[in-house]
PDB file of N, H, CA, C and O in Angstrom:
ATOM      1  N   UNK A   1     -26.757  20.776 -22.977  1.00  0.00           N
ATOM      2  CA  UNK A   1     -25.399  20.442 -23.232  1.00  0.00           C
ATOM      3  C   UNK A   1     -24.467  21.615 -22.939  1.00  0.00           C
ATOM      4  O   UNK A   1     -24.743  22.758 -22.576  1.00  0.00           O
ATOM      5  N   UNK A   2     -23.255  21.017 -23.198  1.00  0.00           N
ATOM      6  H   UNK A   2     -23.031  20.088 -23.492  1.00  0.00           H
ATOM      7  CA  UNK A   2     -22.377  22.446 -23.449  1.00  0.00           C
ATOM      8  C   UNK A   2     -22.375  23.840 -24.191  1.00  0.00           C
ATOM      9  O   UNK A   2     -21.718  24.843 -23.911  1.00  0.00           O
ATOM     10  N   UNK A   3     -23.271  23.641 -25.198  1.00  0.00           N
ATOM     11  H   UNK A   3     -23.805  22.826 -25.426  1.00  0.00           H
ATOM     12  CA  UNK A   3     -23.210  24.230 -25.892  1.00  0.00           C
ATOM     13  C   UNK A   3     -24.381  23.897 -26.757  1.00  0.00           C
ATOM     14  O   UNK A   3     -24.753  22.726 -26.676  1.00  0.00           O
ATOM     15  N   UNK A   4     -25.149  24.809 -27.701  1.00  0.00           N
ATOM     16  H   UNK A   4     -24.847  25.760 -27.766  1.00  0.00           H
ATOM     17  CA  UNK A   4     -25.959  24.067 -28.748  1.00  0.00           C
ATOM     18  C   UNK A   4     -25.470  24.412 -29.901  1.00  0.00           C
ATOM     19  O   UNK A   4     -26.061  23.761 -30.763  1.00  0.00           O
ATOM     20  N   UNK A   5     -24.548  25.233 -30.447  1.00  0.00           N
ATOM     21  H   UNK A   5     -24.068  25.763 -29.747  1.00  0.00           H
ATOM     22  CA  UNK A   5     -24.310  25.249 -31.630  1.00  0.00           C
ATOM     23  C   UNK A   5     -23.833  23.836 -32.397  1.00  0.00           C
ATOM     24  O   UNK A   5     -23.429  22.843 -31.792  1.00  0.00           O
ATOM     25  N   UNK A   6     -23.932  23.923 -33.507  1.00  0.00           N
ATOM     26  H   UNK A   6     -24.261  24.730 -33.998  1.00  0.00           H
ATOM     27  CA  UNK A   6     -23.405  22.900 -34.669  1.00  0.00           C
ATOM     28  C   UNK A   6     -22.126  23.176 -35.325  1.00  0.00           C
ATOM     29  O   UNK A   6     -21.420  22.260 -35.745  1.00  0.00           O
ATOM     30  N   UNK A   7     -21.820  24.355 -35.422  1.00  0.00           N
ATOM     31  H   UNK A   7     -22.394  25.100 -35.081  1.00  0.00           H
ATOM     32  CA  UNK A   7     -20.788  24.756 -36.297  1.00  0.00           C
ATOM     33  C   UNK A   7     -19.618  25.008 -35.485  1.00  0.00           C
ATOM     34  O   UNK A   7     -19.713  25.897 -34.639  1.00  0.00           O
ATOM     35  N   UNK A   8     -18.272  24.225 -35.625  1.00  0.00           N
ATOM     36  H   UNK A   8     -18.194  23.503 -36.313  1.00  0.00           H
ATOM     37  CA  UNK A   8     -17.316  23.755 -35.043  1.00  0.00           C
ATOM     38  C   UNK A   8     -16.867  25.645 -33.889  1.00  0.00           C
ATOM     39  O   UNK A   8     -16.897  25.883 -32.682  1.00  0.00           O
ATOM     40  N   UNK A   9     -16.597  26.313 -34.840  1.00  0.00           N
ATOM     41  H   UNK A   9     -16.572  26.119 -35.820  1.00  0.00           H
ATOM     42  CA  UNK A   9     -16.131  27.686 -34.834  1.00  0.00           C
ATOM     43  C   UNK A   9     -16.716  28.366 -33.176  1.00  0.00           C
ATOM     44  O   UNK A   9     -16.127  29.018 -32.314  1.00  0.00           O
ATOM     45  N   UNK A  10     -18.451  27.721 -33.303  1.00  0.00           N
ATOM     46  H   UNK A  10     -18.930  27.192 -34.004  1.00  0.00           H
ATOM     47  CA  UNK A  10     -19.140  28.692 -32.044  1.00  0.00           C
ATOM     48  C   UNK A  10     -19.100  27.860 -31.146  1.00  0.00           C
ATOM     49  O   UNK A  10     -19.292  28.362 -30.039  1.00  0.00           O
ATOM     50  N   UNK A  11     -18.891  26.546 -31.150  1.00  0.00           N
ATOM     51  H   UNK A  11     -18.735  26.138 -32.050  1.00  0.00           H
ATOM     52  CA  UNK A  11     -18.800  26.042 -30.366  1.00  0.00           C
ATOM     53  C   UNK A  11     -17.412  25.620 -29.650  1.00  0.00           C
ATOM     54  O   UNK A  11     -17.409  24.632 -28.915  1.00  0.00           O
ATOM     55  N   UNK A  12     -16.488  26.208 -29.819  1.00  0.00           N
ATOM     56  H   UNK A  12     -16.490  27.011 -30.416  1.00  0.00           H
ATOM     57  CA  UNK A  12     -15.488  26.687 -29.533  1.00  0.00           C
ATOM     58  C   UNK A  12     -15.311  27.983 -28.592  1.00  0.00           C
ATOM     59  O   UNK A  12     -14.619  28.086 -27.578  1.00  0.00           O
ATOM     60  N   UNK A  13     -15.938  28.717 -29.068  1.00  0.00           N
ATOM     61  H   UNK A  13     -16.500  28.633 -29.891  1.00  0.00           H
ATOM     62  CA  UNK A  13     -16.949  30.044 -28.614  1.00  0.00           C
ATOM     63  C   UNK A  13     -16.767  29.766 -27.499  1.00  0.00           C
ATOM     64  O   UNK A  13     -15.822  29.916 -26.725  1.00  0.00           O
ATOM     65  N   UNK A  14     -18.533  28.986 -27.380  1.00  0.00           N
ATOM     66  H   UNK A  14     -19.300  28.863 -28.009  1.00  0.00           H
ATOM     67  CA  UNK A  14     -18.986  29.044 -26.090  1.00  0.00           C
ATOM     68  C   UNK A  14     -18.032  27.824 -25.017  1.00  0.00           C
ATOM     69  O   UNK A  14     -18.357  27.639 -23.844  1.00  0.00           O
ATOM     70  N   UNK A  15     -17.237  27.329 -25.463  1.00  0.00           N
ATOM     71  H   UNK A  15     -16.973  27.479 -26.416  1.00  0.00           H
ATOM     72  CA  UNK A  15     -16.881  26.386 -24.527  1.00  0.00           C
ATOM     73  C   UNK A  15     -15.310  26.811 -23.825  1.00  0.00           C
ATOM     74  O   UNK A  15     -14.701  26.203 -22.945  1.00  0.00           O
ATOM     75  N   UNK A  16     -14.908  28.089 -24.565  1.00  0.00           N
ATOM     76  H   UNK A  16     -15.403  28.583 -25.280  1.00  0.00           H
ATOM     77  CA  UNK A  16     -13.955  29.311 -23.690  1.00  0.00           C
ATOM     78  C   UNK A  16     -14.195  29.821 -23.004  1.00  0.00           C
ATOM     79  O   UNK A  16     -13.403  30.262 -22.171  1.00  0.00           O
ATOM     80  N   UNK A  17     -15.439  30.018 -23.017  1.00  0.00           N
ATOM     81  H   UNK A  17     -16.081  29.659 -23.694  1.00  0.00           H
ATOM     82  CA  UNK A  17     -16.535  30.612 -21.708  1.00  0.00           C
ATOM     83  C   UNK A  17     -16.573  30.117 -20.497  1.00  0.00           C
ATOM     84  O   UNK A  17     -16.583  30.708 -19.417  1.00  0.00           O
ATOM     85  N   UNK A  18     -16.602  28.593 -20.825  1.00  0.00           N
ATOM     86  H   UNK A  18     -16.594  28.113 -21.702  1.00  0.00           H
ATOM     87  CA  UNK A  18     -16.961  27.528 -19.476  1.00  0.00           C
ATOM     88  C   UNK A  18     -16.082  26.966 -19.216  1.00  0.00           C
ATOM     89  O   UNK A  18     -16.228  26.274 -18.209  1.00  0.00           O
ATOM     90  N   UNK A  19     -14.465  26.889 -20.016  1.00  0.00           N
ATOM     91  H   UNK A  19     -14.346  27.452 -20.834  1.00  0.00           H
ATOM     92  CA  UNK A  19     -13.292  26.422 -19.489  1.00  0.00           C
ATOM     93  C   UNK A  19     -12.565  27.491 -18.910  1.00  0.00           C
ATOM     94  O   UNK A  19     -12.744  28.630 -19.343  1.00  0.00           O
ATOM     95  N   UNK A  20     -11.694  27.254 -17.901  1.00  0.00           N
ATOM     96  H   UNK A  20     -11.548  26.329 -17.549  1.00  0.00           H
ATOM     97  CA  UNK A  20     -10.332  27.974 -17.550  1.00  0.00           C
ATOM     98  C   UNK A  20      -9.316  28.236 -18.499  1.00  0.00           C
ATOM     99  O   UNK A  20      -8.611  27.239 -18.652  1.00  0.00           O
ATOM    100  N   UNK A  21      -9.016  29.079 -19.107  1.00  0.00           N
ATOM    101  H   UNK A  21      -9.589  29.889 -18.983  1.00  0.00           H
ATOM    102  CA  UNK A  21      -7.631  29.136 -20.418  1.00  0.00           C
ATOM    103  C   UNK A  21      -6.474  27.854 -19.469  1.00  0.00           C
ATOM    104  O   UNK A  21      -5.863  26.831 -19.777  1.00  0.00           O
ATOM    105  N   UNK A  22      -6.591  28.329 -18.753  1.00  0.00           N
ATOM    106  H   UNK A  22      -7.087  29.160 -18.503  1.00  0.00           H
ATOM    107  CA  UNK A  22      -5.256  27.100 -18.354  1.00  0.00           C
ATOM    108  C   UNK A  22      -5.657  25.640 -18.178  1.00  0.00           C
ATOM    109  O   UNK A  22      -4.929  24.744 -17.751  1.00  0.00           O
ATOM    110  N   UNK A  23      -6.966  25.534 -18.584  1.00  0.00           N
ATOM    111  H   UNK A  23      -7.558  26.262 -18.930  1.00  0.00           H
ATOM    112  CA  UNK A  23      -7.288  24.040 -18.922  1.00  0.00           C
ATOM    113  C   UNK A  23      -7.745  23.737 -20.334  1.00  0.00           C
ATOM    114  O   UNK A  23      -7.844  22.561 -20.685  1.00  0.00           O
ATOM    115  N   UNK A  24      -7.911  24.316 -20.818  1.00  0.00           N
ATOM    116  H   UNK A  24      -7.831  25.271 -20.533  1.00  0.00           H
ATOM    117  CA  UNK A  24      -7.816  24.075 -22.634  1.00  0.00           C
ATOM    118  C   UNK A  24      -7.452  23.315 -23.377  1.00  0.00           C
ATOM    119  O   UNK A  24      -8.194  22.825 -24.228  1.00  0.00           O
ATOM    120  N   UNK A  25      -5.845  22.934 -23.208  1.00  0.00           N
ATOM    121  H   UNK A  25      -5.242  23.332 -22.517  1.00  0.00           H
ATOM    122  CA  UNK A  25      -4.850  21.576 -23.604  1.00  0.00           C
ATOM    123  C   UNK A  25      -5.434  20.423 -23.324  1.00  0.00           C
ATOM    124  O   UNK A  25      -5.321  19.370 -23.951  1.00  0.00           O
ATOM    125  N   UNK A  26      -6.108  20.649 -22.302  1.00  0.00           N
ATOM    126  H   UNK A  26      -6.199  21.505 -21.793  1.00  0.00           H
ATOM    127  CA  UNK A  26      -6.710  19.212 -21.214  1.00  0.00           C
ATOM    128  C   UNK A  26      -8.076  18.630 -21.577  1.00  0.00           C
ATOM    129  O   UNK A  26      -8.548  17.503 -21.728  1.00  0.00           O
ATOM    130  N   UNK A  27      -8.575  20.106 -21.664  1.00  0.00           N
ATOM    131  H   UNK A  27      -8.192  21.022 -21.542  1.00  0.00           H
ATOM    132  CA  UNK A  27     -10.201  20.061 -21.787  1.00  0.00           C
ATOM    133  C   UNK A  27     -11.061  18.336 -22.740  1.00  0.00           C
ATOM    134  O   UNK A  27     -11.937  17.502 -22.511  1.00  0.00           O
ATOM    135  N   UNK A  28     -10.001  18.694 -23.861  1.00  0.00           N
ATOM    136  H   UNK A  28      -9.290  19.371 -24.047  1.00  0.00           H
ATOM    137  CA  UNK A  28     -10.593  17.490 -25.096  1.00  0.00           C
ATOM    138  C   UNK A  28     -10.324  15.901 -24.217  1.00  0.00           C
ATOM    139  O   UNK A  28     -11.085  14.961 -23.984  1.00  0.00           O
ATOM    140  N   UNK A  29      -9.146  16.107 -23.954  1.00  0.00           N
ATOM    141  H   UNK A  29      -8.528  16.870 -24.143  1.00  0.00           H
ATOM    142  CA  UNK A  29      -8.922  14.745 -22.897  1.00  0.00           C
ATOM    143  C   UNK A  29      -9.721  14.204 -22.261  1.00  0.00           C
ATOM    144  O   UNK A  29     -10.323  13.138 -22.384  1.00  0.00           O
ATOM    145  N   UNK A  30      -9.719  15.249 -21.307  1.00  0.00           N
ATOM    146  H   UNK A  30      -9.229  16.115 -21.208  1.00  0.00           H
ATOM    147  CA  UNK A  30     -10.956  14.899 -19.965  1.00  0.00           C
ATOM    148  C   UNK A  30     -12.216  14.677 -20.211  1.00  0.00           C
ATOM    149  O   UNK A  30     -13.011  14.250 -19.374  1.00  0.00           O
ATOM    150  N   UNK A  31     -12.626  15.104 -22.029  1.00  0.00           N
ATOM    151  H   UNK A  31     -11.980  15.450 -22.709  1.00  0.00           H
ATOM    152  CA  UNK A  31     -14.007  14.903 -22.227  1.00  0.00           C
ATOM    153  C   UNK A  31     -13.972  13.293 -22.825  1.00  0.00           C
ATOM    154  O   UNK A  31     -14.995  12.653 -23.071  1.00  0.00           O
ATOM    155  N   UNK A  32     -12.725  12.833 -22.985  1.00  0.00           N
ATOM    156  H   UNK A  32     -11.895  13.352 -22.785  1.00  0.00           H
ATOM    157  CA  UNK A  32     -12.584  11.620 -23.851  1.00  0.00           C
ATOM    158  C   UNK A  32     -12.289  10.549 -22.434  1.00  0.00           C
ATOM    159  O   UNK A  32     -12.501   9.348 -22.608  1.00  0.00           O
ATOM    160  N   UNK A  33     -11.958  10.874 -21.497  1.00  0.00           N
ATOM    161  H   UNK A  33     -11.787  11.849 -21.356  1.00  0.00           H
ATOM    162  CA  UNK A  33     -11.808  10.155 -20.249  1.00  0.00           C
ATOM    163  C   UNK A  33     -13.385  10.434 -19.704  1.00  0.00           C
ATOM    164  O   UNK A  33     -13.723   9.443 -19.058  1.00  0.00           O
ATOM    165  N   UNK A  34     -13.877  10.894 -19.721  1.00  0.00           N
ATOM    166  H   UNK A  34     -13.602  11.699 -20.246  1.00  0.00           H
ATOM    167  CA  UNK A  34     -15.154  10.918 -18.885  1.00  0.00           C
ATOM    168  C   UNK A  34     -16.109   9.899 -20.076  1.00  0.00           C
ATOM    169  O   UNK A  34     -16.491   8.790 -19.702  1.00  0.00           O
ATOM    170  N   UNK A  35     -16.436  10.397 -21.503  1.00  0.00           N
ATOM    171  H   UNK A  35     -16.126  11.298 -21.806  1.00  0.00           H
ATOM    172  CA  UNK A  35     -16.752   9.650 -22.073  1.00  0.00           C
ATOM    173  C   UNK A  35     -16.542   7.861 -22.234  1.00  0.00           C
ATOM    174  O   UNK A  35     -17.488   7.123 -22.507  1.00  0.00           O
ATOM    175  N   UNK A  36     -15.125   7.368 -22.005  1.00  0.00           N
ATOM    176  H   UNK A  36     -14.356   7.968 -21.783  1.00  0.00           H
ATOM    177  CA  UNK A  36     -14.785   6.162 -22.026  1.00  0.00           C
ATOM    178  C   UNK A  36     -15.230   5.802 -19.924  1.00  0.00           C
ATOM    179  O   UNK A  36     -15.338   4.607 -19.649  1.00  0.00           O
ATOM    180  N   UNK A  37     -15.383   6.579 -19.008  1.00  0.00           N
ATOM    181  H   UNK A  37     -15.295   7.549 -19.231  1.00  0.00           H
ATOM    182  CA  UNK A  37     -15.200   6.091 -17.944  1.00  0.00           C
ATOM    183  C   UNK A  37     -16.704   6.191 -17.393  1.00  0.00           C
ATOM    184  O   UNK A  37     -17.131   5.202 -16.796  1.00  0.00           O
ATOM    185  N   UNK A  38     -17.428   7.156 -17.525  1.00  0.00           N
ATOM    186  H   UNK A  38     -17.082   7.959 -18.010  1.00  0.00           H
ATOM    187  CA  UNK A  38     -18.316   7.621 -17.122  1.00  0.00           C
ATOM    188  C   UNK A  38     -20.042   7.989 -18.459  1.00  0.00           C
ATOM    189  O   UNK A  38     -21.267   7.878 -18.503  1.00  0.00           O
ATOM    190  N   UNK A  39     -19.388   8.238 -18.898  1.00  0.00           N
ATOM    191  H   UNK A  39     -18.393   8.328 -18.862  1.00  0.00           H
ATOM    192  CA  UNK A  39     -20.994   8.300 -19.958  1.00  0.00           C
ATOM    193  C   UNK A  39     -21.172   7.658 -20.974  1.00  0.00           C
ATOM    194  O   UNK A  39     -21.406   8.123 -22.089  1.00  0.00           O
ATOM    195  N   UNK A  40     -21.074   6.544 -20.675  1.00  0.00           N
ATOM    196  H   UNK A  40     -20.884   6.166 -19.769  1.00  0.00           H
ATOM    197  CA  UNK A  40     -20.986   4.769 -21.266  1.00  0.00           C
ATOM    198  C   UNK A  40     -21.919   4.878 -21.969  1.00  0.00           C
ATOM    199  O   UNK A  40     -22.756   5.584 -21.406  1.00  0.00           O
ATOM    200  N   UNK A  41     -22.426   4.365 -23.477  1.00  0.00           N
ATOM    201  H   UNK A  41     -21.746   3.792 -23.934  1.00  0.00           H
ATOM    202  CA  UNK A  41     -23.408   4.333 -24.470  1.00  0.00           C
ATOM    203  C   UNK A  41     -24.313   3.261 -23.924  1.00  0.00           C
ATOM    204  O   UNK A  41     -25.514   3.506 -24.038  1.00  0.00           O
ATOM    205  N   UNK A  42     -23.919   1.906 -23.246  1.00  0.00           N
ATOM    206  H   UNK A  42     -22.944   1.707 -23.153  1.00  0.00           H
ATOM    207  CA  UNK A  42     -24.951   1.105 -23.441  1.00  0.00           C
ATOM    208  C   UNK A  42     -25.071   1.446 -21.449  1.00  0.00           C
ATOM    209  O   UNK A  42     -26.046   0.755 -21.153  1.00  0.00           O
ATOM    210  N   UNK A  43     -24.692   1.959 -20.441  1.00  0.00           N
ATOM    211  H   UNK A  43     -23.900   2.520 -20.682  1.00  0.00           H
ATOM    212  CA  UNK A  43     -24.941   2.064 -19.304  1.00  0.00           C
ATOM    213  C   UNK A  43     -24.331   3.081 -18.502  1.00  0.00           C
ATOM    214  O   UNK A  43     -23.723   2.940 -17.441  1.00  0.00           O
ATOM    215  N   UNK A  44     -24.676   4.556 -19.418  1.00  0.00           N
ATOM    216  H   UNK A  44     -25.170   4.671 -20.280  1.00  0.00           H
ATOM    217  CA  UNK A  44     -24.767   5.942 -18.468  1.00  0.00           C
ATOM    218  C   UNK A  44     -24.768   5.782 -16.891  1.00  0.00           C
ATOM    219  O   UNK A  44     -25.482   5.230 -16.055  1.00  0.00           O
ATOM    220  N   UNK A  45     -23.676   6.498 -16.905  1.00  0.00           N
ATOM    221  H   UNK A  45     -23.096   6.947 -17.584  1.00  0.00           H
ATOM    222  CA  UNK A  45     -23.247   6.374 -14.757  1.00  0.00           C
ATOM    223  C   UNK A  45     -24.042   7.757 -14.646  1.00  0.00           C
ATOM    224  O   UNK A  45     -23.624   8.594 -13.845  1.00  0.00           O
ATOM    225  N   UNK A  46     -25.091   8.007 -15.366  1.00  0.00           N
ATOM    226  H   UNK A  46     -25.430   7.327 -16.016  1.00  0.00           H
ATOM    227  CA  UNK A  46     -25.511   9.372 -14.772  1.00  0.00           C
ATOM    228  C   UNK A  46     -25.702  10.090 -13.141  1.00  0.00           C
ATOM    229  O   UNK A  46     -25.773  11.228 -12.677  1.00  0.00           O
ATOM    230  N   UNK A  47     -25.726   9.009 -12.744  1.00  0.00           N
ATOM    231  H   UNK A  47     -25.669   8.085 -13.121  1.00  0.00           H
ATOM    232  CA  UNK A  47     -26.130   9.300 -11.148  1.00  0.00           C
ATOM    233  C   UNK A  47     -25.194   9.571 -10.578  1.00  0.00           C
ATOM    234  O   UNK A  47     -25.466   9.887  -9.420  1.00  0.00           O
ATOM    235  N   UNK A  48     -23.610   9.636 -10.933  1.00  0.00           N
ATOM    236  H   UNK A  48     -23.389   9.379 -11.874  1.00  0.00           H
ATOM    237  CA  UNK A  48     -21.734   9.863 -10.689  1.00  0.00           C
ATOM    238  C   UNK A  48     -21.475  11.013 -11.885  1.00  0.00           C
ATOM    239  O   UNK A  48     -20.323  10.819 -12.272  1.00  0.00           O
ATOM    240  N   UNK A  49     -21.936  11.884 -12.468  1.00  0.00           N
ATOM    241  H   UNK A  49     -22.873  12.042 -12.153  1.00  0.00           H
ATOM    242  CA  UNK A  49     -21.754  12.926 -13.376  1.00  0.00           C
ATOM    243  C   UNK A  49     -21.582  13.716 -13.167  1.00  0.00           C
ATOM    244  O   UNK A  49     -22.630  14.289 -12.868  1.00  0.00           O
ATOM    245  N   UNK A  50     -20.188  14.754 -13.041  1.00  0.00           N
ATOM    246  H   UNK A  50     -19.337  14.289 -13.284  1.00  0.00           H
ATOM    247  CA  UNK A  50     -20.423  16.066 -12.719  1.00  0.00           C
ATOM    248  C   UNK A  50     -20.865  16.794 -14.120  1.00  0.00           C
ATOM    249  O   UNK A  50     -20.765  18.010 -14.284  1.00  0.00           O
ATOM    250  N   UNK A  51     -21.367  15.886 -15.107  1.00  0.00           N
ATOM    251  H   UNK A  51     -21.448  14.899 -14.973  1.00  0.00           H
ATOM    252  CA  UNK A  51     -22.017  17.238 -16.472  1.00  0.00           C
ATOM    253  C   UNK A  51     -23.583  17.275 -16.026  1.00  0.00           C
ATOM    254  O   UNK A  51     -24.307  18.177 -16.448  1.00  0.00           O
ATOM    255  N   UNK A  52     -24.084  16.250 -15.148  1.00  0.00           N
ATOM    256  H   UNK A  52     -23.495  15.517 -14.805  1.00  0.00           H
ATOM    257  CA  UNK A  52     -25.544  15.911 -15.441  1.00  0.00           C
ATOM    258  C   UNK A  52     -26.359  16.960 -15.292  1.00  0.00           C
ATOM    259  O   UNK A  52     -27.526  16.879 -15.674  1.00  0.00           O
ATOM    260  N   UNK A  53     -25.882  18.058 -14.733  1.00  0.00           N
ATOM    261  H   UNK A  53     -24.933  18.123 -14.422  1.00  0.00           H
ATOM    262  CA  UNK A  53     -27.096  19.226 -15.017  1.00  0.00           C
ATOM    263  C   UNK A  53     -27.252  20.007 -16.032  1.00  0.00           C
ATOM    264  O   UNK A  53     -28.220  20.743 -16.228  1.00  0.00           O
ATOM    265  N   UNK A  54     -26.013  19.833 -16.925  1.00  0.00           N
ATOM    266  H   UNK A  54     -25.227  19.235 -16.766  1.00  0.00           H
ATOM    267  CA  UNK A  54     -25.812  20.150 -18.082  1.00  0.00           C
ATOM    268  C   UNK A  54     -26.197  19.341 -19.660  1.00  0.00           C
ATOM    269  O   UNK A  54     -26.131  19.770 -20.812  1.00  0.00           O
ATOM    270  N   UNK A  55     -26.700  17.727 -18.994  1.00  0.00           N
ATOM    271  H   UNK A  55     -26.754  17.378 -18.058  1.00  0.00           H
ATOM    272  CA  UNK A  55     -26.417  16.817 -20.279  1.00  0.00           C
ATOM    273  C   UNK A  55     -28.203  16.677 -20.070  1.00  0.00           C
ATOM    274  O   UNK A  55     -28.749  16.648 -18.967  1.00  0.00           O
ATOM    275  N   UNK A  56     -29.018  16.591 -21.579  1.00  0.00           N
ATOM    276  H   UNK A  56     -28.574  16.615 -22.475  1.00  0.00           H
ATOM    277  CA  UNK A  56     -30.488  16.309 -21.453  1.00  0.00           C
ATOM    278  C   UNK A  56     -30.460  14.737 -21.281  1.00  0.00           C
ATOM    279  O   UNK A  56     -31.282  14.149 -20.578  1.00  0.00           O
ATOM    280  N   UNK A  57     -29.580  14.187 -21.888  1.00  0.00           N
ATOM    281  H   UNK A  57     -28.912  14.664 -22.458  1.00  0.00           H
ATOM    282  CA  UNK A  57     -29.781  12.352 -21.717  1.00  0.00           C
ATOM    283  C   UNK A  57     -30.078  12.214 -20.351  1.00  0.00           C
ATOM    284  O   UNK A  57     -31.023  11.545 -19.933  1.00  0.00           O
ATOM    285  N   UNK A  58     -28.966  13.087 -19.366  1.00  0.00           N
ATOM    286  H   UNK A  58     -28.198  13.630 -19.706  1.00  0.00           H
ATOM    287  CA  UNK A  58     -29.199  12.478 -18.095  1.00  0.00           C
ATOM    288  C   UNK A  58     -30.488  12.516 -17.329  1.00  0.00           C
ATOM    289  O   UNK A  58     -30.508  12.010 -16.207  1.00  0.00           O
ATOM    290  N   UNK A  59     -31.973  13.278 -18.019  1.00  0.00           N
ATOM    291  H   UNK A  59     -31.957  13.690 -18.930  1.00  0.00           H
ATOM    292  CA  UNK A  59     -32.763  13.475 -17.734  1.00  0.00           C
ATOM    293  C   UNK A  59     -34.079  12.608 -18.360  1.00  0.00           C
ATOM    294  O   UNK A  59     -35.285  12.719 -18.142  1.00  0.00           O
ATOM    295  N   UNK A  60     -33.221  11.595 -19.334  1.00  0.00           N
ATOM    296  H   UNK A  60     -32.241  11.505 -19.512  1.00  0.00           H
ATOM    297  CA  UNK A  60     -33.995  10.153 -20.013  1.00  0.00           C
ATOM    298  C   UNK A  60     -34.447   9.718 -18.972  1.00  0.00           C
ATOM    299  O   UNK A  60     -34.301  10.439 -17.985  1.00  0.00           O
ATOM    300  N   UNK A  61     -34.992   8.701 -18.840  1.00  0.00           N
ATOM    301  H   UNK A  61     -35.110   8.116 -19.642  1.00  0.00           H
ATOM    302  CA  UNK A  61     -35.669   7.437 -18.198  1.00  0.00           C
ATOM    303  C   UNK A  61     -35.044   6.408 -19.242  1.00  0.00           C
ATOM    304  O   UNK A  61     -34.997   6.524 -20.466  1.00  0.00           O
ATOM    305  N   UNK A  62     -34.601   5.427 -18.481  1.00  0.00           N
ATOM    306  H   UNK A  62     -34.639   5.333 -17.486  1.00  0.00           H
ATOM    307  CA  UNK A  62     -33.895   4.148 -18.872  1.00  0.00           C
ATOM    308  C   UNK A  62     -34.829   3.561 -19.209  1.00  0.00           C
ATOM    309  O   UNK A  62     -35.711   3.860 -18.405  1.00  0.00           O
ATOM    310  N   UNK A  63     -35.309   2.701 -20.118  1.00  0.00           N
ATOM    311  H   UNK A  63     -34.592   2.458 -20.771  1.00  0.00           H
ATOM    312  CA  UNK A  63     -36.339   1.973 -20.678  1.00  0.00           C
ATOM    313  C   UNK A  63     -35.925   0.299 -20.290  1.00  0.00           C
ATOM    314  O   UNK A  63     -36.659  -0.619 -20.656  1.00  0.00           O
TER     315      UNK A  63
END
């Protein structure tokens, strides 16, 4: 994932690391647009993902 921490604080941390400061404002958005457009609960577009080398689901097998 992005990150493995649990605790709101470090994971904040590490995800200043992997954003641009000038995308920050945006960042939560774009994770809420990709979520509603792209990493669908009942039918993952994993194969159209730019997180998938980052996300372990995308490395499930669909049952």
């Amino acid at each position: 994932g992005l990150t493995r921490e649990h605790d709101p604080v470090k994971i904040e941390r590490d995800l200043v690391k992997l954003v641009p400061r000038v995308d920050w404002h945006r960042f939560p958005h774009l994770l809420i647009w990709h979520g509603r457009r792209v990493c669908l609960a009942r039918t993952p577009r994993c194969g159209g993902c730019v997180l998938s080398d980052l996300c372990p689901s995308s490395r499930v097998e669909a049952s």
